Amino acid sequence: MGLYLKNCWYVAAFTDEVTRTPLARKLLDIPMVFYRKEDGTPVALVDRCPHRFAPLSIGRLVGDDIECGYHGLRFDCAGKCVSNPHNAGKALSAADIESFTLFERYGFVWIWPGEAALADTATIPHFPYLEDDSTWRVLRGHLEVKGNYQLVSDNLLDLTHAPYLHPGFKMPGVTPEQQLAATTTSVEKTDRSVHYYRHRNGLPPNQATIDLFGFPAEPAISRTHMHWYPPALIDFDNGTYFEGQAEMDGFCFPQAHCMTPETEITCHYFFAAARNLKIDDPAIDDALRGVLNTAFRTQDEPMIEAVQSRMGNTGDIEALGPVMLKTDAAPVMARRLLKQMIADEQAGEIGQAGETGQAGEARQAEIAAE
Ligand code: FES
Ligand SMILES: [Fe+2]
């Protein structure tokens, strides 16, 4: 079991995945079931009936409640066991289960696995390009990666892998060494974020940009700015334009990359990539989908999974003593910041763990008295 930051927003699903058909998804080692109330509000409960541990996700919805498919205990959307059919349909508070705080924005269902009273939606990063379809066309994807979630943020925060792992992003006539030499980078850190800026000047756009948008193979300016927020949310601003041109007249390709642990060594990787050019052209959708699939699914994902296979059953690469390169600055800063936040949270939670134990004993006592 991994140690995770609890008081934090994670992406649980795309909004259209949560429907009136229960969706089973494990997040942070917790099996969860997601569904919508009749008014459309999303619900998340622990996906394990406390009676014989049947997954509630294979039960059925009754109005806003979910009924276990095994012996019929029924739970409301706050996790209260509102009906025990084996005791005249009375509520059974000893069988109450945990529910989770959700919030929908940017096409994502966000989940706050920690203390509900601390959930503050203002801490969700801003992705304005995901909610303005007059300017942007958004493509979304979901990968289930057999690797720790931080291996994915490491991958994004260190783009020096691009010329080696993503040959499709190469520039005509430019070697990986020339590409790295023409790139300048800087990193900044706050107490809750890491910002990594890459700029490249004087090289042509990459081949994919030339092919998709008909850009000339002439010296261009390109930027990739990455803003990392805990636990593994990256606002990735990528663009290419020419000297004397406004950024928005070039190709802008901002992306949200949101990684959520499934277990310590597997994760959900949700991405949403927006573009400002040819936004009504389905052929560009297909081509860009192909570019993203090639890069993320056939290059990054297998490499991350291969790395995880060499790490064994731990998600903590730092504990294995990796050699560090200068280019690891941003991923290492993000990892250390998250590690500190988790340690601080754990230190403050000792008292709450005791309360959970007492609640468990009370539940047993109530069942015995019934
Ligand atoms: S396992 Fe759910 S009611 Fe028995
Ligand atoms: Fe990559």
Coordinates of C-alpha atoms and ligand atoms in Angstrom, one line a residue:
M1 CA 0.0 0.0 0.0
G2 CA 1.3 3.3 -0.9
L3 CA 1.3 6.5 1.2
Y4 CA -0.7 9.2 -0.5
L5 CA -1.5 12.8 0.1
K6 CA -5.2 12.6 1.2
N7 CA -6.1 16.3 1.6
C8 CA -5.7 17.0 -2.1
W9 CA -7.8 16.9 -5.3
Y10 CA -7.2 14.1 -7.7
V11 CA -8.9 13.4 -11.0
A12 CA -11.2 10.3 -10.6
A13 CA -12.8 10.2 -14.1
F14 CA -13.9 12.1 -17.1
T15 CA -17.4 13.6 -16.5
D16 CA -18.9 11.4 -19.2
E17 CA -17.6 8.2 -17.6
V18 CA -19.8 8.7 -14.5
T19 CA -23.4 7.8 -15.4
R20 CA -26.4 5.9 -14.0
T21 CA -24.5 2.7 -14.6
P22 CA -22.1 2.3 -11.6
L23 CA -18.4 2.6 -12.5
A24 CA -15.8 0.6 -10.5
R25 CA -12.4 2.3 -10.2
K26 CA -9.6 1.8 -7.7
L27 CA -7.9 5.0 -6.6
L28 CA -5.3 5.3 -3.9
D29 CA -5.6 1.5 -3.2
I30 CA -9.3 2.1 -2.4
P31 CA -11.9 0.3 -4.5
M32 CA -14.6 2.9 -5.3
V33 CA -17.9 3.0 -7.1
F34 CA -19.0 6.1 -9.0
Y35 CA -22.5 6.9 -10.2
R36 CA -24.9 9.8 -10.7
K37 CA -27.9 10.7 -8.7
E38 CA -31.1 11.3 -10.6
D39 CA -30.4 15.0 -10.6
G40 CA -27.0 14.4 -12.2
T41 CA -24.9 14.9 -9.1
P42 CA -21.9 12.5 -9.1
V43 CA -21.4 10.1 -6.1
A44 CA -18.4 8.1 -4.9
L45 CA -18.6 5.4 -2.3
V46 CA -16.3 2.6 -1.2
D47 CA -17.0 -0.2 -3.6
R48 CA -17.2 -3.0 -0.9
C49 CA -20.3 -3.9 0.9
P50 CA -19.5 -4.2 4.6
H51 CA -21.5 -7.4 4.9
R52 CA -19.8 -10.1 2.7
F53 CA -17.6 -7.6 0.8
A54 CA -19.5 -7.8 -2.5
P55 CA -18.6 -4.9 -4.9
L56 CA -21.5 -2.5 -4.8
S57 CA -20.6 -1.6 -8.4
I58 CA -22.2 -4.9 -9.5
G59 CA -25.4 -4.0 -7.6
R60 CA -28.2 -1.7 -8.9
L61 CA -29.3 1.9 -8.5
V62 CA -32.6 2.5 -6.8
G63 CA -33.3 6.2 -7.2
D64 CA -30.3 7.9 -5.6
D65 CA -29.4 4.8 -3.6
I66 CA -27.3 1.8 -4.5
E67 CA -28.4 -1.7 -3.5
C68 CA -25.9 -4.5 -3.0
G69 CA -26.4 -7.3 -5.5
Y70 CA -25.7 -10.0 -3.0
H71 CA -28.1 -9.7 0.0
G72 CA -29.7 -6.4 -0.7
L73 CA -28.4 -3.9 1.8
R74 CA -29.1 -0.5 0.4
F75 CA -26.9 2.6 0.8
D76 CA -27.6 6.3 0.1
C77 CA -25.2 8.6 -1.7
A78 CA -23.6 9.6 1.6
G79 CA -22.8 5.9 2.4
K80 CA -25.5 5.4 5.0
C81 CA -27.0 2.0 5.1
V82 CA -30.6 3.1 4.7
S83 CA -32.3 -0.3 4.4
N84 CA -31.6 -3.8 5.6
P85 CA -34.2 -6.1 3.9
H86 CA -33.5 -8.8 6.5
N87 CA -34.7 -6.6 9.3
A88 CA -37.9 -5.1 7.9
G89 CA -36.0 -2.6 5.8
K90 CA -34.7 -0.7 8.8
A91 CA -31.5 1.4 8.5
L92 CA -28.3 -0.3 9.9
S93 CA -25.9 2.4 10.9
A94 CA -23.3 -0.3 11.7
A95 CA -23.1 -0.9 8.0
D96 CA -22.5 2.7 6.9
I97 CA -19.7 3.1 4.5
E98 CA -17.4 5.9 3.5
S99 CA -18.4 8.4 0.8
F100 CA -16.1 10.8 -0.9
T101 CA -16.2 14.5 -1.8
L102 CA -16.5 15.1 -5.5
F103 CA -16.4 18.2 -7.7
E104 CA -16.8 18.6 -11.5
R105 CA -14.8 21.0 -13.5
Y106 CA -12.9 21.1 -16.8
G107 CA -14.5 17.9 -18.0
F108 CA -13.1 16.0 -15.0
V109 CA -14.7 14.5 -11.9
W110 CA -12.3 15.5 -9.0
I111 CA -12.2 13.6 -5.8
W112 CA -10.9 14.7 -2.4
P113 CA -10.0 11.5 -0.5
G114 CA -9.2 13.4 2.7
E115 CA -11.2 15.3 5.3
A116 CA -14.3 16.7 3.6
A117 CA -14.2 19.9 5.7
L118 CA -10.8 20.8 4.3
A119 CA -11.8 20.4 0.6
D120 CA -11.2 23.7 -1.1
T121 CA -11.9 23.8 -4.8
A122 CA -9.7 26.9 -5.1
T123 CA -6.7 24.6 -4.9
I124 CA -7.6 22.9 -8.2
P125 CA -5.3 24.3 -10.9
H126 CA -6.8 26.5 -13.6
F127 CA -7.1 25.0 -17.0
P128 CA -9.1 27.7 -18.9
Y129 CA -8.5 26.2 -22.3
L130 CA -10.6 23.2 -21.2
E131 CA -13.8 25.3 -20.9
D132 CA -13.7 27.6 -23.9
D133 CA -14.7 25.7 -27.0
S134 CA -15.0 28.9 -29.1
T135 CA -11.2 29.2 -29.0
W136 CA -10.0 25.6 -28.3
R137 CA -10.6 22.1 -29.5
V138 CA -9.9 19.6 -26.8
L139 CA -8.9 15.9 -27.2
R140 CA -9.0 13.7 -24.2
G141 CA -7.4 10.4 -23.3
H142 CA -7.0 8.0 -20.4
L143 CA -4.1 5.5 -19.9
E144 CA -3.9 2.9 -17.3
V145 CA -0.2 2.7 -16.6
K146 CA 1.5 -0.1 -14.9
G147 CA 3.8 2.3 -13.1
N148 CA 3.8 4.6 -10.1
Y149 CA 2.0 7.9 -10.8
Q150 CA 5.1 9.9 -10.1
L151 CA 7.0 8.1 -12.9
V152 CA 4.6 9.8 -15.2
S153 CA 5.1 13.3 -13.8
D154 CA 8.9 12.6 -13.9
N155 CA 8.6 11.8 -17.6
L156 CA 6.7 15.0 -18.3
L157 CA 8.9 17.3 -16.1
D158 CA 12.0 16.1 -17.9
L159 CA 11.5 16.5 -21.6
T160 CA 15.1 15.8 -22.5
H161 CA 13.8 12.3 -23.2
A162 CA 11.8 13.7 -26.2
P163 CA 14.5 13.5 -29.0
Y164 CA 15.4 9.9 -27.9
L165 CA 12.0 8.4 -27.2
H166 CA 9.8 10.4 -29.5
P167 CA 11.4 10.4 -33.0
G168 CA 8.2 11.9 -34.5
F169 CA 8.9 15.2 -32.6
K170 CA 12.2 15.6 -34.3
M171 CA 13.0 18.7 -36.4
P172 CA 14.0 18.4 -40.0
G173 CA 17.8 18.2 -40.2
V174 CA 18.4 18.7 -36.5
T175 CA 20.3 16.2 -34.3
P176 CA 19.1 15.5 -30.7
E177 CA 22.4 17.2 -29.5
Q178 CA 21.7 20.3 -31.5
Q179 CA 18.1 20.3 -30.2
L180 CA 19.3 20.1 -26.6
A181 CA 22.0 22.7 -27.2
A182 CA 19.4 25.2 -28.6
T183 CA 17.1 24.8 -25.5
T184 CA 17.3 26.9 -22.4
T185 CA 15.6 25.9 -19.2
S186 CA 14.8 27.3 -15.8
V187 CA 13.0 26.0 -12.8
E188 CA 11.1 27.8 -10.0
K189 CA 9.5 26.4 -6.9
T190 CA 6.9 27.7 -4.4
D191 CA 5.7 26.0 -1.3
R192 CA 3.0 24.2 -3.3
S193 CA 4.2 24.1 -6.9
V194 CA 7.1 23.6 -9.3
H195 CA 7.4 25.5 -12.6
Y196 CA 9.7 24.4 -15.3
Y197 CA 10.3 26.6 -18.4
R198 CA 11.9 25.4 -21.7
H199 CA 12.5 27.8 -24.6
R200 CA 14.0 27.0 -27.9
N201 CA 15.0 29.5 -30.5
G202 CA 16.3 29.3 -34.0
L203 CA 15.3 25.8 -35.0
P204 CA 12.4 24.8 -37.3
P205 CA 9.1 23.6 -35.8
N206 CA 9.0 19.8 -35.2
Q207 CA 7.9 17.6 -38.1
A208 CA 4.5 16.9 -36.6
T209 CA 3.7 20.7 -36.5
I210 CA 4.9 21.2 -40.0
D211 CA 2.9 18.3 -41.3
L212 CA -0.4 19.2 -39.5
F213 CA -0.5 22.9 -39.9
G214 CA 1.7 23.6 -43.0
F215 CA 4.3 25.6 -41.0
P216 CA 7.5 26.4 -42.9
A217 CA 10.6 24.5 -41.9
E218 CA 12.2 27.8 -40.9
P219 CA 13.7 29.0 -37.6
A220 CA 10.9 29.3 -35.0
I221 CA 10.4 30.0 -31.3
S222 CA 9.0 27.3 -29.2
R223 CA 8.1 27.2 -25.5
T224 CA 7.1 24.4 -23.1
H225 CA 6.1 25.7 -19.7
M226 CA 5.1 23.1 -17.1
H227 CA 3.4 24.0 -13.9
W228 CA 3.3 21.1 -11.4
Y229 CA 0.8 20.9 -8.6
P230 CA 0.4 18.2 -6.0
P231 CA 0.0 15.3 -6.1
A232 CA 0.7 14.9 -9.9
L233 CA -1.2 17.5 -11.8
I234 CA 0.6 19.3 -14.7
D235 CA -0.6 22.3 -16.6
F236 CA 1.6 21.9 -19.7
D237 CA 1.8 24.9 -22.0
N238 CA 3.3 24.2 -25.4
G239 CA 3.5 26.5 -28.4
T240 CA 5.4 27.3 -31.5
Y241 CA 5.4 30.6 -33.4
F242 CA 7.7 32.8 -35.5
E243 CA 9.6 35.9 -34.8
G244 CA 7.2 39.0 -34.9
Q245 CA 4.1 36.8 -34.5
A246 CA 1.8 36.7 -31.5
E247 CA 1.8 33.4 -29.6
M248 CA -1.9 32.8 -30.4
D249 CA -1.2 33.3 -34.1
G250 CA 1.2 30.4 -33.9
F251 CA 0.3 26.9 -32.7
C252 CA -0.7 26.7 -29.1
F253 CA -1.1 23.3 -27.6
P254 CA -1.8 23.6 -23.9
Q255 CA -2.5 20.3 -22.0
A256 CA -3.7 19.1 -18.6
H257 CA -1.9 15.9 -17.4
C258 CA -3.5 14.5 -14.3
M259 CA -2.1 11.4 -12.7
T260 CA -4.0 9.5 -10.0
P261 CA -2.5 6.5 -8.2
E262 CA -4.5 3.3 -8.5
T263 CA -2.0 1.4 -6.4
E264 CA 1.6 2.2 -5.5
I265 CA 2.8 0.7 -8.8
T266 CA -0.1 1.5 -11.1
C267 CA -1.9 4.7 -12.0
H268 CA -4.6 6.4 -14.1
Y269 CA -3.2 9.0 -16.5
F270 CA -5.9 11.4 -17.7
F271 CA -4.9 14.0 -20.3
A272 CA -6.7 16.7 -22.1
A273 CA -4.9 18.5 -24.9
A274 CA -6.3 21.7 -26.5
R275 CA -5.3 23.4 -29.8
N276 CA -6.0 26.8 -31.2
L277 CA -5.6 26.0 -34.9
K278 CA -8.0 24.3 -37.3
I279 CA -10.4 23.6 -34.4
D280 CA -13.2 22.5 -36.6
D281 CA -11.2 20.1 -38.7
P282 CA -11.9 16.4 -37.8
A283 CA -8.9 15.3 -40.0
I284 CA -6.7 17.3 -37.6
D285 CA -8.4 15.6 -34.6
D286 CA -7.6 12.3 -36.1
A287 CA -4.0 13.2 -36.9
L288 CA -3.4 14.8 -33.6
R289 CA -4.9 11.8 -31.8
G290 CA -2.5 9.7 -33.7
V291 CA 0.5 11.9 -32.6
L292 CA -0.6 11.8 -28.9
N293 CA -1.3 8.0 -29.0
T294 CA 2.0 7.3 -30.6
A295 CA 3.9 9.4 -28.0
F296 CA 2.0 8.6 -24.9
R297 CA 0.7 5.1 -25.5
T298 CA 3.4 3.5 -27.6
Q299 CA 6.5 5.4 -26.3
D300 CA 6.1 7.0 -22.9
E301 CA 3.8 4.3 -21.4
P302 CA 5.9 1.3 -22.3
M303 CA 9.1 3.0 -21.1
I304 CA 7.5 4.0 -17.8
E305 CA 6.2 0.4 -17.4
A306 CA 9.7 -1.0 -18.2
V307 CA 11.2 1.4 -15.6
Q308 CA 8.6 0.2 -13.0
S309 CA 9.5 -3.4 -13.8
R310 CA 13.1 -2.7 -12.9
M311 CA 12.0 -1.0 -9.6
G312 CA 10.1 -4.0 -8.3
N313 CA 7.2 -3.4 -6.0
T314 CA 8.1 0.1 -4.8
G315 CA 7.0 3.3 -6.4
D316 CA 9.7 5.3 -4.7
I317 CA 12.6 5.6 -7.2
E318 CA 14.6 7.9 -4.9
A319 CA 14.8 5.2 -2.3
L320 CA 16.6 3.0 -4.9
G321 CA 19.5 5.6 -5.3
P322 CA 19.2 6.6 -8.9
V323 CA 22.0 8.6 -10.5
M324 CA 21.0 12.2 -10.9
L325 CA 21.5 14.4 -14.0
K326 CA 21.2 18.2 -14.0
T327 CA 18.1 17.8 -16.1
D328 CA 16.3 16.0 -13.2
A329 CA 15.9 19.2 -11.2
A330 CA 12.2 19.8 -11.8
P331 CA 11.1 16.1 -11.2
V332 CA 13.2 15.9 -8.1
M333 CA 11.8 19.2 -6.7
A334 CA 8.3 18.0 -7.3
R335 CA 8.9 14.6 -5.7
R336 CA 10.5 16.2 -2.6
L337 CA 7.8 18.7 -2.2
L338 CA 5.1 16.0 -2.4
K339 CA 7.1 13.7 0.0
Q340 CA 7.2 16.6 2.5
M341 CA 3.5 17.3 2.2
I342 CA 2.7 13.6 2.7
A343 CA 5.0 13.5 5.8
D344 CA 3.4 16.7 7.2
E345 CA -0.1 15.3 6.7
Q346 CA 0.8 11.9 8.2
A347 CA 2.3 13.6 11.2
G348 CA -0.9 15.5 11.8
E349 CA -3.1 12.4 11.4
I350 CA -1.9 10.3 14.2
G351 CA -4.9 11.3 16.4
Q352 CA -7.4 10.7 13.6
A353 CA -6.1 7.2 13.1
G354 CA -7.0 6.4 16.7
E355 CA -10.5 7.8 16.2
T356 CA -11.0 5.5 13.1
G357 CA -10.0 2.5 15.3
Q358 CA -12.6 3.5 17.9
A359 CA -15.3 3.9 15.2
G360 CA -14.5 0.4 14.1
E361 CA -15.0 -1.0 17.6
A362 CA -18.3 0.9 17.9
R363 CA -19.5 -0.7 14.7
Q364 CA -18.7 -4.2 15.9
A365 CA -20.5 -3.4 19.2
E366 CA -23.6 -2.2 17.4
I367 CA -23.8 -5.4 15.3
A368 CA -23.4 -7.6 18.4
A369 CA -26.3 -5.7 20.1
E370 CA -28.7 -6.1 17.2
Ligands
FES1 S1 -22.6 -8.6 0.6 FE1 -23.8 -6.9 0.4 S2 -25.7 -7.4 1.4 FE2 -24.4 -9.1 1.7
FE2 FE 7.3 11.7 -23.5

